[in-house]
């Protein structure tokens, strides 16, 4: 497997990177929503765990 160095790749613009990131986040949210519909109990448990992590997080 040939290794590609970072500086050999064509430089993508910030706009392209933001567009790809926005697309990724949209798909991620869509997947989360689908998972919630398919497995509501597990999704609820995951939300509760996340809420507990946020409550116990020290700033």
Short mmCIF file of N, CA, C and O in Angstrom, two decimals:
data_model
loop_
_atom_site.label_atom_id
_atom_site.label_comp_id
_atom_site.label_asym_id
_atom_site.label_seq_id
_atom_site.Cartn_x
_atom_site.Cartn_y
_atom_site.Cartn_z
N UNK A 1 0.85 -1.18 0.00
CA UNK A 1 0.00 0.00 0.00
C UNK A 1 0.89 1.25 0.00
O UNK A 1 1.58 1.51 0.98
N UNK A 2 0.90 2.00 -1.08
CA UNK A 2 1.78 3.17 -1.14
C UNK A 2 1.28 4.27 -0.21
O UNK A 2 0.10 4.55 -0.13
N UNK A 3 2.22 4.88 0.49
CA UNK A 3 1.85 5.95 1.40
C UNK A 3 1.87 7.28 0.66
O UNK A 3 2.80 7.57 -0.08
N UNK A 4 0.81 8.06 0.88
CA UNK A 4 0.76 9.38 0.26
C UNK A 4 1.08 10.41 1.32
O UNK A 4 0.52 10.40 2.40
N UNK A 5 1.99 11.30 0.99
CA UNK A 5 2.33 12.36 1.92
C UNK A 5 1.28 13.45 1.84
O UNK A 5 0.67 13.67 0.81
N UNK A 6 1.07 14.11 2.95
CA UNK A 6 0.02 15.13 3.04
C UNK A 6 0.23 16.25 2.01
O UNK A 6 -0.71 16.74 1.42
N UNK A 7 1.49 16.67 1.81
CA UNK A 7 1.73 17.81 0.93
C UNK A 7 1.61 17.44 -0.55
O UNK A 7 1.64 18.32 -1.41
N UNK A 8 1.47 16.15 -0.88
CA UNK A 8 1.32 15.75 -2.28
C UNK A 8 -0.15 15.81 -2.72
O UNK A 8 -0.44 15.85 -3.90
N UNK A 9 -1.07 15.80 -1.76
CA UNK A 9 -2.48 15.81 -2.10
C UNK A 9 -2.89 17.21 -2.54
O UNK A 9 -2.38 18.21 -2.04
N UNK A 10 -3.81 17.30 -3.49
CA UNK A 10 -4.28 18.63 -3.87
C UNK A 10 -4.98 19.30 -2.70
O UNK A 10 -5.71 18.66 -1.96
N UNK A 11 -4.74 20.57 -2.52
CA UNK A 11 -5.29 21.30 -1.37
C UNK A 11 -6.75 21.63 -1.63
O UNK A 11 -7.08 22.26 -2.62
N UNK A 12 -7.61 21.19 -0.72
CA UNK A 12 -9.03 21.50 -0.90
C UNK A 12 -9.33 22.85 -0.25
O UNK A 12 -8.70 23.24 0.71
N UNK A 13 -10.30 23.53 -0.80
CA UNK A 13 -10.62 24.85 -0.27
C UNK A 13 -11.43 24.71 1.02
O UNK A 13 -12.00 23.65 1.28
N UNK A 14 -11.47 25.79 1.78
CA UNK A 14 -12.26 25.78 3.02
C UNK A 14 -13.73 25.53 2.71
O UNK A 14 -14.41 24.83 3.46
N UNK A 15 -14.22 26.11 1.61
CA UNK A 15 -15.62 25.94 1.25
C UNK A 15 -15.93 24.47 0.98
O UNK A 15 -16.97 23.96 1.42
N UNK A 16 -15.04 23.77 0.28
CA UNK A 16 -15.24 22.35 0.00
C UNK A 16 -15.24 21.54 1.29
O UNK A 16 -16.06 20.65 1.48
N UNK A 17 -14.32 21.88 2.17
CA UNK A 17 -14.22 21.16 3.44
C UNK A 17 -15.49 21.38 4.28
O UNK A 17 -16.04 20.44 4.84
N UNK A 18 -15.95 22.63 4.33
CA UNK A 18 -17.18 22.93 5.08
C UNK A 18 -18.38 22.23 4.47
O UNK A 18 -19.25 21.74 5.20
N UNK A 19 -18.43 22.17 3.14
CA UNK A 19 -19.55 21.50 2.47
C UNK A 19 -19.55 20.00 2.79
O UNK A 19 -20.58 19.43 3.11
N UNK A 20 -18.35 19.39 2.74
CA UNK A 20 -18.26 17.96 3.07
C UNK A 20 -18.63 17.72 4.53
O UNK A 20 -19.31 16.75 4.86
N UNK A 21 -18.18 18.61 5.41
CA UNK A 21 -18.48 18.47 6.84
C UNK A 21 -19.98 18.62 7.09
O UNK A 21 -20.56 17.86 7.86
N UNK A 22 -20.61 19.60 6.45
CA UNK A 22 -22.05 19.80 6.61
C UNK A 22 -22.81 18.57 6.12
O UNK A 22 -23.76 18.12 6.77
N UNK A 23 -22.37 18.00 4.99
CA UNK A 23 -23.02 16.80 4.46
C UNK A 23 -22.87 15.64 5.46
O UNK A 23 -23.83 14.92 5.74
N UNK A 24 -21.67 15.49 6.01
CA UNK A 24 -21.42 14.43 6.98
C UNK A 24 -22.32 14.59 8.20
O UNK A 24 -22.93 13.62 8.68
N UNK A 25 -22.42 15.83 8.71
CA UNK A 25 -23.24 16.06 9.91
C UNK A 25 -24.72 15.82 9.63
O UNK A 25 -25.43 15.29 10.48
N UNK A 26 -25.18 16.20 8.42
CA UNK A 26 -26.57 15.92 8.05
C UNK A 26 -26.83 14.42 8.06
O UNK A 26 -27.83 13.95 8.60
N UNK A 27 -25.92 13.66 7.44
CA UNK A 27 -26.09 12.21 7.38
C UNK A 27 -26.01 11.59 8.77
O UNK A 27 -26.73 10.64 9.08
N UNK A 28 -25.13 12.11 9.61
CA UNK A 28 -25.01 11.60 10.97
C UNK A 28 -26.30 11.82 11.75
O UNK A 28 -26.79 10.91 12.43
N UNK A 29 -26.87 13.02 11.64
CA UNK A 29 -28.13 13.30 12.34
C UNK A 29 -29.25 12.44 11.80
O UNK A 29 -30.11 11.98 12.56
N UNK A 30 -29.25 12.21 10.50
CA UNK A 30 -30.27 11.35 9.89
C UNK A 30 -30.15 9.92 10.43
O UNK A 30 -31.14 9.29 10.77
N UNK A 31 -28.91 9.44 10.54
CA UNK A 31 -28.68 8.09 11.06
C UNK A 31 -29.12 7.99 12.52
O UNK A 31 -29.71 6.99 12.93
N UNK A 32 -28.83 9.03 13.30
CA UNK A 32 -29.25 9.02 14.71
C UNK A 32 -30.76 8.99 14.82
O UNK A 32 -31.32 8.28 15.67
N UNK A 33 -31.44 9.79 13.98
CA UNK A 33 -32.90 9.83 14.02
C UNK A 33 -33.48 8.46 13.64
O UNK A 33 -34.43 7.98 14.25
N UNK A 34 -32.89 7.84 12.63
CA UNK A 34 -33.35 6.52 12.21
C UNK A 34 -33.15 5.50 13.34
O UNK A 34 -34.04 4.71 13.65
N UNK A 35 -31.99 5.55 13.98
CA UNK A 35 -31.70 4.62 15.08
C UNK A 35 -32.71 4.83 16.22
O UNK A 35 -33.16 3.87 16.83
N UNK A 36 -33.06 6.09 16.47
CA UNK A 36 -34.02 6.38 17.53
C UNK A 36 -35.39 5.79 17.22
O UNK A 36 -36.07 5.28 18.10
N UNK A 37 -35.79 5.87 15.95
CA UNK A 37 -37.09 5.30 15.57
C UNK A 37 -37.07 3.78 15.63
O UNK A 37 -38.07 3.16 16.01
N UNK A 38 -35.94 3.19 15.26
CA UNK A 38 -35.85 1.73 15.21
C UNK A 38 -35.69 1.13 16.61
O UNK A 38 -36.27 0.09 16.91
N UNK A 39 -34.91 1.78 17.45
CA UNK A 39 -34.65 1.25 18.79
C UNK A 39 -34.90 2.33 19.85
O UNK A 39 -33.96 2.85 20.45
N UNK A 40 -36.17 2.68 20.09
CA UNK A 40 -36.44 3.80 20.99
C UNK A 40 -35.91 3.61 22.41
O UNK A 40 -35.44 4.55 23.03
N UNK A 41 -35.97 2.39 22.94
CA UNK A 41 -35.53 2.19 24.32
C UNK A 41 -34.01 2.39 24.43
O UNK A 41 -33.52 3.06 25.33
N UNK A 42 -33.29 1.80 23.48
CA UNK A 42 -31.83 1.94 23.50
C UNK A 42 -31.42 3.39 23.28
O UNK A 42 -30.50 3.90 23.91
N UNK A 43 -32.13 4.06 22.38
CA UNK A 43 -31.82 5.47 22.11
C UNK A 43 -32.09 6.33 23.35
O UNK A 43 -31.32 7.23 23.67
N UNK A 44 -33.18 6.02 24.04
CA UNK A 44 -33.51 6.78 25.26
C UNK A 44 -32.43 6.54 26.31
O UNK A 44 -31.99 7.49 26.98
N UNK A 45 -31.99 5.32 26.45
CA UNK A 45 -30.94 5.01 27.42
C UNK A 45 -29.65 5.76 27.05
O UNK A 45 -28.96 6.29 27.93
N UNK A 46 -29.34 5.82 25.76
CA UNK A 46 -28.14 6.53 25.32
C UNK A 46 -28.27 8.03 25.63
O UNK A 46 -27.29 8.67 26.05
N UNK A 47 -29.45 8.59 25.42
CA UNK A 47 -29.67 10.01 25.74
C UNK A 47 -29.50 10.25 27.23
O UNK A 47 -28.93 11.27 27.64
N UNK A 48 -30.02 9.34 28.05
CA UNK A 48 -29.89 9.49 29.49
C UNK A 48 -28.42 9.42 29.92
O UNK A 48 -27.99 10.20 30.78
N UNK A 49 -27.67 8.50 29.34
CA UNK A 49 -26.23 8.42 29.66
C UNK A 49 -25.51 9.69 29.25
O UNK A 49 -24.66 10.20 29.99
N UNK A 50 -25.84 10.21 28.05
CA UNK A 50 -25.21 11.44 27.60
C UNK A 50 -25.56 12.60 28.54
O UNK A 50 -24.69 13.41 28.89
N UNK A 51 -26.82 12.68 28.95
CA UNK A 51 -27.23 13.74 29.87
C UNK A 51 -26.48 13.63 31.19
O UNK A 51 -26.06 14.64 31.76
N UNK A 52 -26.29 12.41 31.67
CA UNK A 52 -25.55 12.21 32.92
C UNK A 52 -24.10 12.66 32.74
O UNK A 52 -23.53 13.32 33.63
N UNK A 53 -23.50 12.32 31.61
CA UNK A 53 -22.12 12.76 31.36
C UNK A 53 -22.04 14.28 31.35
O UNK A 53 -21.11 14.87 31.91
N UNK A 54 -23.02 14.93 30.72
CA UNK A 54 -23.00 16.38 30.65
C UNK A 54 -23.18 17.01 32.05
O UNK A 54 -22.59 18.03 32.36
N UNK A 55 -24.04 16.41 32.87
CA UNK A 55 -24.25 16.95 34.22
C UNK A 55 -23.02 16.80 35.09
O UNK A 55 -22.78 17.64 35.96
N UNK A 56 -22.26 15.73 34.90
CA UNK A 56 -21.11 15.50 35.78
C UNK A 56 -19.82 16.08 35.21
O UNK A 56 -18.78 15.98 35.85
N UNK A 57 -19.89 16.67 34.02
CA UNK A 57 -18.69 17.24 33.41
C UNK A 57 -18.30 18.54 34.12
O UNK A 57 -19.15 19.39 34.38
N UNK A 58 -17.03 18.66 34.46
CA UNK A 58 -16.54 19.88 35.12
C UNK A 58 -15.98 20.83 34.07
O UNK A 58 -15.11 20.46 33.30
N UNK A 59 -16.42 22.07 34.06
CA UNK A 59 -15.91 23.05 33.09
C UNK A 59 -14.58 23.55 33.54
O UNK A 59 -14.15 24.00 34.39
#
